[in-house]
Short mmCIF file of C-alpha atoms in Angstrom, two decimals:
data_model
loop_
_atom_site.label_atom_id
_atom_site.label_comp_id
_atom_site.label_asym_id
_atom_site.label_seq_id
_atom_site.Cartn_x
_atom_site.Cartn_y
_atom_site.Cartn_z
CA UNK P 608 0.08 -0.20 -0.27
CA UNK P 609 1.34 3.80 -0.24
CA UNK P 610 0.19 6.19 2.49
CA UNK P 611 0.71 9.74 3.69
CA UNK P 612 4.33 10.18 6.29
CA UNK P 613 5.00 13.21 7.81
CA UNK P 614 8.89 13.46 8.67
CA UNK P 615 10.36 15.72 11.31
CA UNK P 616 7.73 14.20 13.92
CA UNK P 617 5.22 16.31 13.00
CA UNK P 618 1.03 15.59 12.97
CA UNK P 619 -1.40 16.17 9.85
CA UNK P 620 -1.47 19.95 10.38
CA UNK P 621 1.69 20.23 8.59
CA UNK P 622 1.07 17.79 5.73
CA UNK P 623 0.93 20.56 3.13
CA UNK P 624 4.81 21.32 4.29
CA UNK P 625 5.87 17.77 5.76
CA UNK P 626 3.84 14.87 3.57
CA UNK P 627 5.75 12.34 1.01
CA UNK P 628 4.01 8.98 0.59
CA UNK P 629 5.75 5.89 1.22
CA UNK P 630 5.08 2.39 0.38
CA UNK P 631 4.68 -0.38 3.03
CA UNK P 632 4.12 -3.94 2.86
CA UNK P 633 2.63 -7.08 4.62
CA UNK P 634 2.14 -10.56 4.61
CA UNK P 635 -1.61 -9.81 4.94
CA UNK P 636 -4.34 -7.60 4.54
CA UNK P 637 -4.57 -7.46 7.84
CA UNK P 638 -0.86 -6.22 8.81
CA UNK P 639 0.89 -5.82 10.25
CA UNK P 640 2.34 -3.09 7.03
CA UNK P 641 6.55 -2.38 7.47
CA UNK P 642 7.59 0.60 5.34
CA UNK P 643 9.59 0.19 2.69
CA UNK P 644 10.27 2.87 0.61
CA UNK P 645 9.80 6.53 -0.28
CA UNK P 646 8.40 6.69 -3.41
CA UNK P 647 7.64 10.59 -4.09
CA UNK P 648 9.25 12.82 -1.70
CA UNK P 649 8.17 16.04 0.14
CA UNK P 650 5.34 17.45 -0.68
CA UNK P 651 3.50 14.46 -1.86
CA UNK P 652 0.11 13.66 -0.05
CA UNK P 653 -2.97 11.47 -0.41
CA UNK P 654 -2.25 8.21 -2.95
CA UNK P 655 -4.54 6.76 -4.93
CA UNK P 656 -3.17 3.43 -6.36
CA UNK P 657 -4.88 1.56 -9.22
CA UNK P 658 -4.16 -0.69 -11.76
CA UNK P 659 -3.97 -0.46 -15.11
CA UNK P 660 -6.32 -3.66 -16.74
CA UNK P 661 -4.20 -3.34 -19.58
CA UNK P 662 -0.58 -3.62 -18.66
CA UNK P 663 -1.25 -4.60 -15.07
CA UNK P 664 0.93 -1.90 -14.03
CA UNK P 665 0.45 -0.28 -10.92
CA UNK P 666 -0.95 3.48 -11.57
CA UNK P 667 -0.81 6.35 -8.68
CA UNK P 668 -3.00 9.54 -8.51
CA UNK P 669 -1.37 11.99 -5.83
CA UNK P 670 -1.30 15.82 -4.72
CA UNK P 671 2.05 17.27 -4.96
CA UNK P 672 3.75 20.61 -5.31
CA UNK P 673 6.79 19.35 -7.72
CA UNK P 674 9.58 20.50 -7.49
CA UNK P 675 8.65 21.26 -3.65
CA UNK P 676 10.82 24.07 -2.57
CA UNK P 677 9.18 24.21 0.79
CA UNK P 678 10.37 24.67 4.06
CA UNK P 679 9.66 21.64 6.28
CA UNK P 680 7.91 21.93 9.56
CA UNK P 681 10.35 20.58 12.80
CA UNK P 682 8.00 18.97 15.35
CA UNK P 683 8.82 16.87 18.61
CA UNK P 684 6.24 14.45 19.88
CA UNK P 685 4.00 13.74 16.65
CA UNK P 686 1.86 16.66 17.15
CA UNK P 687 1.55 20.33 14.97
CA UNK P 688 0.80 23.16 16.75
CA UNK P 689 0.60 26.02 14.15
CA UNK P 690 -0.97 24.97 10.82
CA UNK P 691 1.48 26.38 8.15
CA UNK P 692 4.29 26.03 10.04
CA UNK P 693 6.68 25.64 7.32
CA UNK P 694 5.37 28.52 5.62
CA UNK P 695 2.38 27.20 3.30
CA UNK P 696 -0.62 26.36 4.22
CA UNK P 697 -1.09 26.01 0.27
CA UNK P 698 -2.33 22.55 -1.13
CA UNK P 699 -0.76 21.43 -4.85
CA UNK P 700 -1.74 20.31 -8.05
CA UNK P 701 -2.96 16.48 -8.56
CA UNK P 702 -0.66 14.06 -10.57
CA UNK P 703 -0.77 10.64 -12.16
CA UNK P 704 2.26 8.30 -12.18
CA UNK P 705 2.83 4.67 -13.02
CA UNK P 706 4.93 1.69 -12.67
CA UNK P 707 5.53 -2.12 -13.36
CA UNK P 708 6.42 -2.58 -10.32
CA UNK P 709 5.69 -1.52 -6.73
CA UNK P 710 8.99 -0.53 -5.99
CA UNK P 711 9.42 1.52 -9.02
CA UNK P 712 11.03 2.78 -11.21
CA UNK P 713 7.42 5.33 -11.22
CA UNK P 714 7.09 7.37 -14.62
CA UNK P 715 7.95 11.33 -14.47
CA UNK P 716 5.03 12.31 -12.84
CA UNK P 717 1.90 14.13 -15.32
CA UNK P 718 -0.07 16.94 -13.87
CA UNK P 719 -4.18 16.22 -14.41
CA UNK P 720 -5.62 19.11 -12.04
CA UNK P 721 -3.30 22.23 -11.95
CA UNK P 722 -3.28 24.64 -8.88
CA UNK P 723 -4.91 27.14 -10.61
CA UNK P 724 -8.44 24.46 -11.75
CA UNK P 725 -8.83 23.24 -8.19
CA UNK P 726 -10.19 25.10 -5.43
CA UNK P 727 -8.53 22.34 -2.64
CA UNK P 728 -6.62 19.05 -3.42
CA UNK P 729 -8.98 17.27 -5.66
CA UNK P 730 -8.78 13.81 -3.45
CA UNK P 731 -9.35 12.54 -7.03
CA UNK P 732 -10.58 8.58 -6.73
CA UNK P 733 -10.11 6.62 -10.08
CA UNK P 734 -11.56 3.49 -11.91
CA UNK P 735 -9.33 2.77 -14.88
CA UNK P 736 -10.66 0.94 -18.22
CA UNK P 737 -9.40 -1.32 -20.61
CA UNK P 738 -9.18 0.82 -23.43
CA UNK P 739 -7.19 3.37 -20.83
CA UNK P 740 -10.33 5.54 -20.15
CA UNK P 741 -10.94 6.48 -16.68
CA UNK P 742 -13.87 7.61 -14.66
CA UNK P 743 -13.81 8.83 -10.86
CA UNK P 744 -14.63 10.73 -8.70
CA UNK P 745 -13.08 14.28 -7.44
CA UNK P 746 -14.57 17.10 -5.03
CA UNK P 747 -14.73 21.01 -5.23
CA UNK P 748 -13.83 23.23 -1.35
CA UNK P 749 -16.01 25.61 -0.59
CA UNK P 750 -17.41 25.82 3.00
CA UNK P 751 -17.25 21.72 2.64
CA UNK P 752 -15.86 19.19 -0.09
CA UNK P 753 -18.74 18.44 -2.87
CA UNK P 754 -17.98 15.52 -4.92
CA UNK P 755 -18.26 15.43 -8.76
CA UNK P 756 -17.29 13.08 -11.58
CA UNK P 757 -14.09 13.21 -13.85
CA UNK P 758 -14.10 11.10 -17.48
CA UNK P 759 -11.01 10.57 -19.34
CA UNK P 760 -10.33 8.78 -22.84
CA UNK P 761 -6.59 8.55 -21.67
CA UNK P 762 -5.78 8.94 -18.25
CA UNK P 763 -2.51 9.28 -19.84
CA UNK P 764 -2.99 12.36 -21.23
CA UNK P 765 -4.62 15.40 -19.10
CA UNK P 766 -6.27 16.86 -22.10
CA UNK P 767 -8.18 14.15 -22.46
CA UNK P 768 -9.60 14.68 -18.63
CA UNK P 769 -13.09 16.17 -18.22
CA UNK P 770 -14.07 17.88 -14.72
CA UNK P 771 -17.72 18.44 -14.01
CA UNK P 772 -17.67 21.41 -11.58
CA UNK P 773 -21.68 21.62 -11.76
CA UNK P 774 -23.18 18.79 -10.56
CA UNK P 775 -23.16 17.21 -7.34
CA UNK P 776 -22.79 13.66 -6.96
CA UNK P 777 -24.20 13.28 -3.24
CA UNK P 778 -27.31 15.80 -3.40
CA UNK P 779 -28.92 14.26 -0.28
CA UNK P 780 -25.77 15.59 1.80
CA UNK P 781 -25.07 19.37 0.76
CA UNK P 782 -24.31 21.82 0.10
CA UNK P 783 -27.97 22.91 1.01
CA UNK P 784 -28.30 20.48 3.92
CA UNK P 785 -27.44 21.90 7.63
CA UNK P 786 -24.49 21.15 9.22
CA UNK P 787 -23.28 19.15 6.84
CA UNK P 788 -19.46 19.52 5.13
CA UNK P 789 -20.29 16.87 2.15
CA UNK P 790 -17.84 13.86 1.73
CA UNK P 791 -13.83 14.08 1.09
CA UNK P 792 -11.33 11.14 1.00
CA UNK P 793 -13.34 8.35 -1.57
CA UNK P 794 -11.90 5.07 -2.84
CA UNK P 795 -13.97 4.17 -5.97
CA UNK P 796 -14.28 0.51 -7.22
CA UNK P 797 -16.09 -1.90 -9.42
CA UNK P 798 -17.52 -5.17 -8.12
CA UNK P 799 -18.16 -8.41 -10.06
CA UNK P 800 -21.27 -7.53 -11.07
CA UNK P 801 -20.22 -4.24 -12.68
CA UNK P 802 -21.46 -2.32 -9.89
CA UNK P 803 -19.49 1.10 -9.17
CA UNK P 804 -18.74 1.82 -5.12
CA UNK P 805 -17.46 4.87 -3.26
CA UNK P 806 -15.76 5.02 0.58
CA UNK P 807 -15.51 8.06 2.15
CA UNK P 808 -14.88 9.93 4.83
CA UNK P 809 -18.16 11.11 5.54
CA UNK P 810 -19.05 14.53 6.95
CA UNK P 811 -22.85 14.65 7.73
CA UNK P 812 -23.61 15.83 10.35
CA UNK P 813 -20.52 17.82 11.03
CA UNK P 814 -20.81 21.09 13.29
CA UNK P 815 -17.19 21.48 13.75
CA UNK P 816 -14.64 20.33 10.97
CA UNK P 817 -12.78 17.93 10.69
CA UNK P 818 -15.77 15.90 11.93
CA UNK P 819 -15.32 13.44 14.51
CA UNK P 820 -18.51 12.81 15.02
CA UNK P 821 -18.75 10.78 12.12
CA UNK P 822 -16.41 8.58 10.03
CA UNK P 823 -16.84 6.28 7.11
CA UNK P 824 -19.82 6.16 4.52
CA UNK P 825 -20.53 4.00 1.34
CA UNK P 826 -22.72 4.71 -1.91
CA UNK P 827 -23.05 2.46 -5.13
CA UNK P 828 -24.17 2.63 -8.52
CA UNK P 829 -25.28 0.40 -11.22
#
C-alpha cells in the first residue's frame, strides 16, 4: 500500500509541508505493514493506487508540489501546533504516475489538475478501463467538500480529462443540508457485477470540521 508520512515528528496539520508518499508491505491485508521505501518525496500526499487493466501496471494519483521548494516543519511529539508552520498551507496540483513494479521505477509525474483549476486538493479517485479511459470522483472545496464526476478517454493524457464543476454526485448531503460538510477522501472500485462503489470520509453532520462525530460512508451505483 501507499501512505502519507509526516516527516520530522509532525502531525497532520503540517501535511502541506511535511507529507511524503511511502510504500509499505505486509504478508496479510490485515497487516502489520512495514515501511519499505519512499515513493515520492516532500511534498506529496494522499495517493490513490489502482491497476491498469491493460498492462497490469501500478498507477498512483496524488497531490504534490513539484518541485517542492517548501520549508518543512520541525516537531517533537507527533503533533503540530501551527498549521502552515513551514511557510505555506496551500495544497498542490494533482498528478498521475505509473510503474511496472510497486518498488518502481515510477514514470515522471504528469499534472492532470493544475493549481489554478481546483479549489483544494482534489482527492481524485478513479477506476481505469481496458481501453485506457477513466471514470472517477474528485472534489471541490467551498465551505465543505463536494464530490463531482471526472472522466478521461486516456488517463495518461491530461488533455482528455473532463472535470464536472456543476453537478453534485450526492445532492442529498449538501451543500444546502444544515451542518453538512460533504464527503472527502473517496476510494472508488467496481465489483464483479459491474456496480461502482465509493467509500469515503463522511462529514454529515459536521458542526465542527474535521467532524469527529462521523467517520466512514459508502455509496454505490450501477
